[in-house]
JSON list of C-alpha atoms in Angstrom, two decimals:
[
{"chain": "A", "resi": 1, "resn": "MET", "atom": "CA", "xyz": [108.46, -243.14, -307.59]},
{"chain": "A", "resi": 2, "resn": "ASP", "atom": "CA", "xyz": [107.88, -246.08, -305.48]},
{"chain": "A", "resi": 3, "resn": "ARG", "atom": "CA", "xyz": [106.73, -245.00, -301.96]},
{"chain": "A", "resi": 4, "resn": "SER", "atom": "CA", "xyz": [108.92, -246.93, -300.21]},
{"chain": "A", "resi": 5, "resn": "LEU", "atom": "CA", "xyz": [111.66, -244.96, -301.03]},
{"chain": "A", "resi": 6, "resn": "ASN", "atom": "CA", "xyz": [110.08, -242.14, -298.88]},
{"chain": "A", "resi": 7, "resn": "PRO", "atom": "CA", "xyz": [108.71, -243.59, -295.56]},
{"chain": "A", "resi": 8, "resn": "ARG", "atom": "CA", "xyz": [107.46, -240.28, -294.63]},
{"chain": "A", "resi": 9, "resn": "LEU", "atom": "CA", "xyz": [104.60, -240.68, -297.72]},
{"chain": "A", "resi": 10, "resn": "THR", "atom": "CA", "xyz": [103.26, -243.97, -295.63]},
{"chain": "A", "resi": 11, "resn": "ARG", "atom": "CA", "xyz": [101.82, -241.51, -292.86]},
{"chain": "A", "resi": 12, "resn": "LEU", "atom": "CA", "xyz": [99.25, -240.68, -295.83]},
{"chain": "A", "resi": 13, "resn": "GLU", "atom": "CA", "xyz": [97.99, -244.51, -295.78]},
{"chain": "A", "resi": 14, "resn": "LEU", "atom": "CA", "xyz": [96.02, -243.02, -292.87]},
{"chain": "A", "resi": 15, "resn": "LEU", "atom": "CA", "xyz": [93.63, -241.66, -295.57]},
{"chain": "A", "resi": 16, "resn": "VAL", "atom": "CA", "xyz": [93.27, -244.12, -298.32]},
{"chain": "A", "resi": 17, "resn": "GLY", "atom": "CA", "xyz": [90.18, -245.35, -299.19]},
{"chain": "A", "resi": 18, "resn": "GLN", "atom": "CA", "xyz": [86.58, -244.45, -299.20]},
{"chain": "A", "resi": 19, "resn": "TRP", "atom": "CA", "xyz": [84.62, -242.76, -296.80]},
{"chain": "A", "resi": 20, "resn": "GLU", "atom": "CA", "xyz": [80.97, -241.20, -296.07]},
{"chain": "A", "resi": 21, "resn": "LEU", "atom": "CA", "xyz": [81.45, -237.38, -295.64]},
{"chain": "A", "resi": 22, "resn": "THR", "atom": "CA", "xyz": [78.49, -235.43, -293.53]},
{"chain": "A", "resi": 23, "resn": "ALA", "atom": "CA", "xyz": [78.68, -231.84, -293.27]},
{"chain": "A", "resi": 24, "resn": "SER", "atom": "CA", "xyz": [77.00, -230.17, -290.40]},
{"chain": "A", "resi": 25, "resn": "SER", "atom": "CA", "xyz": [76.06, -227.06, -289.02]},
{"chain": "A", "resi": 26, "resn": "GLY", "atom": "CA", "xyz": [75.34, -226.92, -285.53]},
{"chain": "A", "resi": 27, "resn": "GLU", "atom": "CA", "xyz": [73.05, -229.98, -285.50]},
{"chain": "A", "resi": 28, "resn": "ARG", "atom": "CA", "xyz": [71.15, -229.93, -288.88]},
{"chain": "A", "resi": 29, "resn": "ILE", "atom": "CA", "xyz": [73.08, -231.83, -291.47]},
{"chain": "A", "resi": 30, "resn": "MET", "atom": "CA", "xyz": [74.16, -230.27, -294.49]},
{"chain": "A", "resi": 31, "resn": "SER", "atom": "CA", "xyz": [75.11, -232.88, -297.00]},
{"chain": "A", "resi": 32, "resn": "THR", "atom": "CA", "xyz": [76.62, -235.99, -297.30]},
{"chain": "A", "resi": 33, "resn": "SER", "atom": "CA", "xyz": [78.76, -237.51, -299.88]},
{"chain": "A", "resi": 34, "resn": "ARG", "atom": "CA", "xyz": [82.06, -240.01, -300.44]},
{"chain": "A", "resi": 35, "resn": "SER", "atom": "CA", "xyz": [85.18, -238.77, -300.34]},
{"chain": "A", "resi": 36, "resn": "THR", "atom": "CA", "xyz": [87.86, -241.05, -302.05]},
{"chain": "A", "resi": 37, "resn": "PHE", "atom": "CA", "xyz": [91.74, -241.19, -301.58]},
{"chain": "A", "resi": 38, "resn": "GLN", "atom": "CA", "xyz": [93.58, -243.03, -303.77]},
{"chain": "A", "resi": 39, "resn": "TRP", "atom": "CA", "xyz": [97.31, -243.20, -304.63]},
{"chain": "A", "resi": 40, "resn": "LEU", "atom": "CA", "xyz": [97.92, -241.34, -308.12]},
{"chain": "A", "resi": 41, "resn": "GLY", "atom": "CA", "xyz": [100.60, -244.66, -309.57]},
{"chain": "A", "resi": 42, "resn": "ASP", "atom": "CA", "xyz": [103.22, -245.07, -307.48]},
{"chain": "A", "resi": 43, "resn": "ARG", "atom": "CA", "xyz": [104.45, -241.69, -307.84]},
{"chain": "A", "resi": 44, "resn": "GLY", "atom": "CA", "xyz": [104.35, -240.00, -304.67]},
{"chain": "A", "resi": 45, "resn": "PHE", "atom": "CA", "xyz": [101.16, -238.46, -304.48]},
{"chain": "A", "resi": 46, "resn": "LEU", "atom": "CA", "xyz": [97.30, -239.12, -302.69]},
{"chain": "A", "resi": 47, "resn": "VAL", "atom": "CA", "xyz": [94.74, -237.85, -304.96]},
{"chain": "A", "resi": 48, "resn": "GLN", "atom": "CA", "xyz": [91.72, -236.89, -303.04]},
{"chain": "A", "resi": 49, "resn": "ARG", "atom": "CA", "xyz": [88.26, -237.06, -304.87]},
{"chain": "A", "resi": 50, "resn": "ILE", "atom": "CA", "xyz": [84.74, -235.70, -303.20]},
{"chain": "A", "resi": 51, "resn": "ASP", "atom": "CA", "xyz": [81.88, -236.97, -305.63]},
{"chain": "A", "resi": 52, "resn": "PRO", "atom": "CA", "xyz": [78.45, -235.29, -305.77]},
{"chain": "A", "resi": 53, "resn": "PRO", "atom": "CA", "xyz": [76.27, -234.86, -302.74]},
{"chain": "A", "resi": 54, "resn": "THR", "atom": "CA", "xyz": [73.55, -237.64, -302.01]},
{"chain": "A", "resi": 55, "resn": "TYR", "atom": "CA", "xyz": [71.90, -235.44, -299.83]},
{"chain": "A", "resi": 56, "resn": "LEU", "atom": "CA", "xyz": [71.99, -231.11, -299.76]},
{"chain": "A", "resi": 57, "resn": "ALA", "atom": "CA", "xyz": [70.48, -229.15, -297.76]},
{"chain": "A", "resi": 58, "resn": "PRO", "atom": "CA", "xyz": [68.35, -226.65, -299.37]},
{"chain": "A", "resi": 59, "resn": "ALA", "atom": "CA", "xyz": [70.54, -223.65, -297.51]},
{"chain": "A", "resi": 60, "resn": "TRP", "atom": "CA", "xyz": [73.59, -224.84, -299.15]},
{"chain": "A", "resi": 61, "resn": "VAL", "atom": "CA", "xyz": [72.43, -225.76, -303.10]},
{"chain": "A", "resi": 62, "resn": "ASP", "atom": "CA", "xyz": [74.03, -222.42, -303.93]},
{"chain": "A", "resi": 63, "resn": "ALA", "atom": "CA", "xyz": [77.39, -222.46, -301.78]},
{"chain": "A", "resi": 64, "resn": "ALA", "atom": "CA", "xyz": [78.25, -226.02, -301.55]},
{"chain": "A", "resi": 65, "resn": "PRO", "atom": "CA", "xyz": [80.59, -227.17, -304.35]},
{"chain": "A", "resi": 66, "resn": "SER", "atom": "CA", "xyz": [78.96, -230.63, -306.65]},
{"chain": "A", "resi": 67, "resn": "TRP", "atom": "CA", "xyz": [82.47, -232.16, -306.79]},
{"chain": "A", "resi": 68, "resn": "VAL", "atom": "CA", "xyz": [86.04, -231.83, -304.79]},
{"chain": "A", "resi": 69, "resn": "ASP", "atom": "CA", "xyz": [89.64, -232.74, -306.40]},
{"chain": "A", "resi": 70, "resn": "ALA", "atom": "CA", "xyz": [92.96, -232.38, -304.29]},
{"chain": "A", "resi": 71, "resn": "VAL", "atom": "CA", "xyz": [96.24, -233.89, -304.78]},
{"chain": "A", "resi": 72, "resn": "ILE", "atom": "CA", "xyz": [98.63, -234.26, -301.62]},
{"chain": "A", "resi": 73, "resn": "GLY", "atom": "CA", "xyz": [102.40, -234.13, -301.80]},
{"chain": "A", "resi": 74, "resn": "LEU", "atom": "CA", "xyz": [105.34, -233.51, -299.69]},
{"chain": "A", "resi": 75, "resn": "ASP", "atom": "CA", "xyz": [108.33, -231.68, -299.89]},
{"chain": "A", "resi": 76, "resn": "ASP", "atom": "CA", "xyz": [110.68, -233.61, -298.37]},
{"chain": "A", "resi": 77, "resn": "HIS", "atom": "CA", "xyz": [113.23, -230.81, -297.49]},
{"chain": "A", "resi": 78, "resn": "SER", "atom": "CA", "xyz": [110.60, -229.44, -295.07]},
{"chain": "A", "resi": 79, "resn": "ASP", "atom": "CA", "xyz": [108.74, -232.40, -294.51]},
{"chain": "A", "resi": 80, "resn": "THR", "atom": "CA", "xyz": [105.60, -230.80, -295.42]},
{"chain": "A", "resi": 81, "resn": "PHE", "atom": "CA", "xyz": [102.90, -231.59, -297.11]},
{"chain": "A", "resi": 82, "resn": "THR", "atom": "CA", "xyz": [100.98, -229.54, -299.61]},
{"chain": "A", "resi": 83, "resn": "MET", "atom": "CA", "xyz": [97.21, -229.70, -300.53]},
{"chain": "A", "resi": 84, "resn": "LEU", "atom": "CA", "xyz": [96.50, -228.24, -304.40]},
{"chain": "A", "resi": 85, "resn": "TYR", "atom": "CA", "xyz": [92.30, -228.15, -304.18]},
{"chain": "A", "resi": 86, "resn": "THR", "atom": "CA", "xyz": [90.18, -227.55, -306.82]},
{"chain": "A", "resi": 87, "resn": "ASP", "atom": "CA", "xyz": [86.15, -227.79, -306.91]},
{"chain": "A", "resi": 88, "resn": "SER", "atom": "CA", "xyz": [83.05, -227.46, -309.04]},
{"chain": "A", "resi": 89, "resn": "ARG", "atom": "CA", "xyz": [82.25, -223.29, -308.22]},
{"chain": "A", "resi": 90, "resn": "GLY", "atom": "CA", "xyz": [85.84, -223.03, -309.62]},
{"chain": "A", "resi": 91, "resn": "ALA", "atom": "CA", "xyz": [88.12, -222.27, -306.16]},
{"chain": "A", "resi": 92, "resn": "CYS", "atom": "CA", "xyz": [91.77, -223.41, -307.13]},
{"chain": "A", "resi": 93, "resn": "ARG", "atom": "CA", "xyz": [93.68, -223.02, -303.26]},
{"chain": "A", "resi": 94, "resn": "THR", "atom": "CA", "xyz": [96.87, -224.49, -302.16]},
{"chain": "A", "resi": 95, "resn": "TYR", "atom": "CA", "xyz": [96.76, -225.69, -298.23]},
{"chain": "A", "resi": 96, "resn": "ARG", "atom": "CA", "xyz": [99.66, -226.01, -296.38]},
{"chain": "A", "resi": 97, "resn": "MET", "atom": "CA", "xyz": [99.24, -229.21, -294.75]},
{"chain": "A", "resi": 98, "resn": "SER", "atom": "CA", "xyz": [100.09, -231.60, -291.48]},
{"chain": "A", "resi": 99, "resn": "LEU", "atom": "CA", "xyz": [98.97, -235.38, -290.61]},
{"chain": "A", "resi": 100, "resn": "ASP", "atom": "CA", "xyz": [100.42, -237.93, -288.23]},
{"chain": "A", "resi": 101, "resn": "ALA", "atom": "CA", "xyz": [98.41, -241.10, -286.00]},
{"chain": "A", "resi": 102, "resn": "ASN", "atom": "CA", "xyz": [95.98, -238.17, -284.91]},
{"chain": "A", "resi": 103, "resn": "ARG", "atom": "CA", "xyz": [95.45, -234.99, -286.64]},
{"chain": "A", "resi": 104, "resn": "TRP", "atom": "CA", "xyz": [95.13, -233.73, -289.45]},
{"chain": "A", "resi": 105, "resn": "THR", "atom": "CA", "xyz": [95.65, -229.55, -290.53]},
{"chain": "A", "resi": 106, "resn": "LEU", "atom": "CA", "xyz": [95.02, -227.70, -293.12]},
{"chain": "A", "resi": 107, "resn": "SER", "atom": "CA", "xyz": [95.24, -223.81, -293.55]},
{"chain": "A", "resi": 108, "resn": "THR", "atom": "CA", "xyz": [95.77, -221.39, -296.49]},
{"chain": "A", "resi": 109, "resn": "GLN", "atom": "CA", "xyz": [94.81, -217.73, -297.42]},
{"chain": "A", "resi": 110, "resn": "PRO", "atom": "CA", "xyz": [92.97, -217.16, -300.50]},
{"chain": "A", "resi": 111, "resn": "GLY", "atom": "CA", "xyz": [92.41, -213.94, -300.47]},
{"chain": "A", "resi": 112, "resn": "PRO", "atom": "CA", "xyz": [93.84, -210.96, -298.21]},
{"chain": "A", "resi": 113, "resn": "ASP", "atom": "CA", "xyz": [90.82, -210.62, -295.60]},
{"chain": "A", "resi": 114, "resn": "PHE", "atom": "CA", "xyz": [90.13, -213.95, -295.87]},
{"chain": "A", "resi": 115, "resn": "HIS", "atom": "CA", "xyz": [91.84, -217.49, -293.94]},
{"chain": "A", "resi": 116, "resn": "GLN", "atom": "CA", "xyz": [90.61, -220.58, -293.70]},
{"chain": "A", "resi": 117, "resn": "ARG", "atom": "CA", "xyz": [91.84, -223.33, -292.18]},
{"chain": "A", "resi": 118, "resn": "PHE", "atom": "CA", "xyz": [90.77, -227.40, -291.35]},
{"chain": "A", "resi": 119, "resn": "GLU", "atom": "CA", "xyz": [91.59, -229.50, -288.10]},
{"chain": "A", "resi": 120, "resn": "GLY", "atom": "CA", "xyz": [90.79, -233.23, -287.65]},
{"chain": "A", "resi": 121, "resn": "THR", "atom": "CA", "xyz": [91.00, -235.63, -284.97]},
{"chain": "A", "resi": 122, "resn": "PHE", "atom": "CA", "xyz": [90.83, -239.41, -285.77]},
{"chain": "A", "resi": 123, "resn": "ASN", "atom": "CA", "xyz": [89.49, -241.87, -283.38]},
{"chain": "A", "resi": 124, "resn": "ASP", "atom": "CA", "xyz": [90.86, -244.62, -281.83]},
{"chain": "A", "resi": 125, "resn": "ASP", "atom": "CA", "xyz": [90.68, -246.66, -284.23]},
{"chain": "A", "resi": 126, "resn": "ARG", "atom": "CA", "xyz": [91.81, -244.43, -287.29]},
{"chain": "A", "resi": 127, "resn": "THR", "atom": "CA", "xyz": [87.93, -245.50, -288.96]},
{"chain": "A", "resi": 128, "resn": "VAL", "atom": "CA", "xyz": [86.42, -242.08, -287.88]},
{"chain": "A", "resi": 129, "resn": "ILE", "atom": "CA", "xyz": [87.82, -238.30, -288.43]},
{"chain": "A", "resi": 130, "resn": "ASP", "atom": "CA", "xyz": [85.80, -235.23, -286.41]},
{"chain": "A", "resi": 131, "resn": "ALA", "atom": "CA", "xyz": [87.03, -232.43, -288.07]},
{"chain": "A", "resi": 132, "resn": "ARG", "atom": "CA", "xyz": [85.82, -228.67, -288.89]},
{"chain": "A", "resi": 133, "resn": "TRP", "atom": "CA", "xyz": [86.71, -225.64, -291.40]},
{"chain": "A", "resi": 134, "resn": "GLU", "atom": "CA", "xyz": [87.30, -222.71, -289.65]},
{"chain": "A", "resi": 135, "resn": "ALA", "atom": "CA", "xyz": [87.22, -218.65, -291.41]},
{"chain": "A", "resi": 136, "resn": "SER", "atom": "CA", "xyz": [89.03, -215.48, -290.16]},
{"chain": "A", "resi": 137, "resn": "GLY", "atom": "CA", "xyz": [89.01, -212.18, -291.72]},
{"chain": "A", "resi": 138, "resn": "ASN", "atom": "CA", "xyz": [92.29, -211.12, -290.07]},
{"chain": "A", "resi": 139, "resn": "GLY", "atom": "CA", "xyz": [94.02, -214.62, -288.94]},
{"chain": "A", "resi": 140, "resn": "ARG", "atom": "CA", "xyz": [93.34, -214.52, -285.10]},
{"chain": "A", "resi": 141, "resn": "ASN", "atom": "CA", "xyz": [89.93, -213.85, -284.64]},
{"chain": "A", "resi": 142, "resn": "TRP", "atom": "CA", "xyz": [88.52, -217.45, -285.90]},
{"chain": "A", "resi": 143, "resn": "SER", "atom": "CA", "xyz": [84.90, -218.91, -286.28]},
{"chain": "A", "resi": 144, "resn": "THR", "atom": "CA", "xyz": [83.53, -222.26, -287.38]},
{"chain": "A", "resi": 145, "resn": "ASP", "atom": "CA", "xyz": [82.30, -222.43, -290.56]},
{"chain": "A", "resi": 146, "resn": "PHE", "atom": "CA", "xyz": [80.56, -225.98, -290.64]},
{"chain": "A", "resi": 147, "resn": "ASN", "atom": "CA", "xyz": [81.76, -229.24, -289.20]},
{"chain": "A", "resi": 148, "resn": "VAL", "atom": "CA", "xyz": [83.06, -232.32, -291.21]},
{"chain": "A", "resi": 149, "resn": "THR", "atom": "CA", "xyz": [82.92, -236.31, -290.47]},
{"chain": "A", "resi": 150, "resn": "TYR", "atom": "CA", "xyz": [84.57, -238.48, -292.28]}
]
């Protein structure tokens, strides 16, 4: 499918390319790596790959994945995106996703007592995304897991 057939897919162009990725907790850098977003041919899917970390804090060695793969697609009836996620730890998740010129969000409930969400904000020239991952046991009270900068 040519992306021009569904203009709603062009919103994903904001993500296409290579990004330096930094995860932090408070003021402490926990990992750095590279994230690449590229189209899977012209078939309407965007693939995200996060490479193995170039730096990993000792406190994160057993918790952080060494690689991440994700595929983003659009449901044209609801005009919503879905991300299918997997990583080196064996985690496999489905995220509801939204993306506009200023904001990128992901949310999921991978378990009955575990909710997870991501919210990123683009800077004015769309070259930096400041974001955070949050977790909740009940879907109402949230706490920041870590911050991410693309």
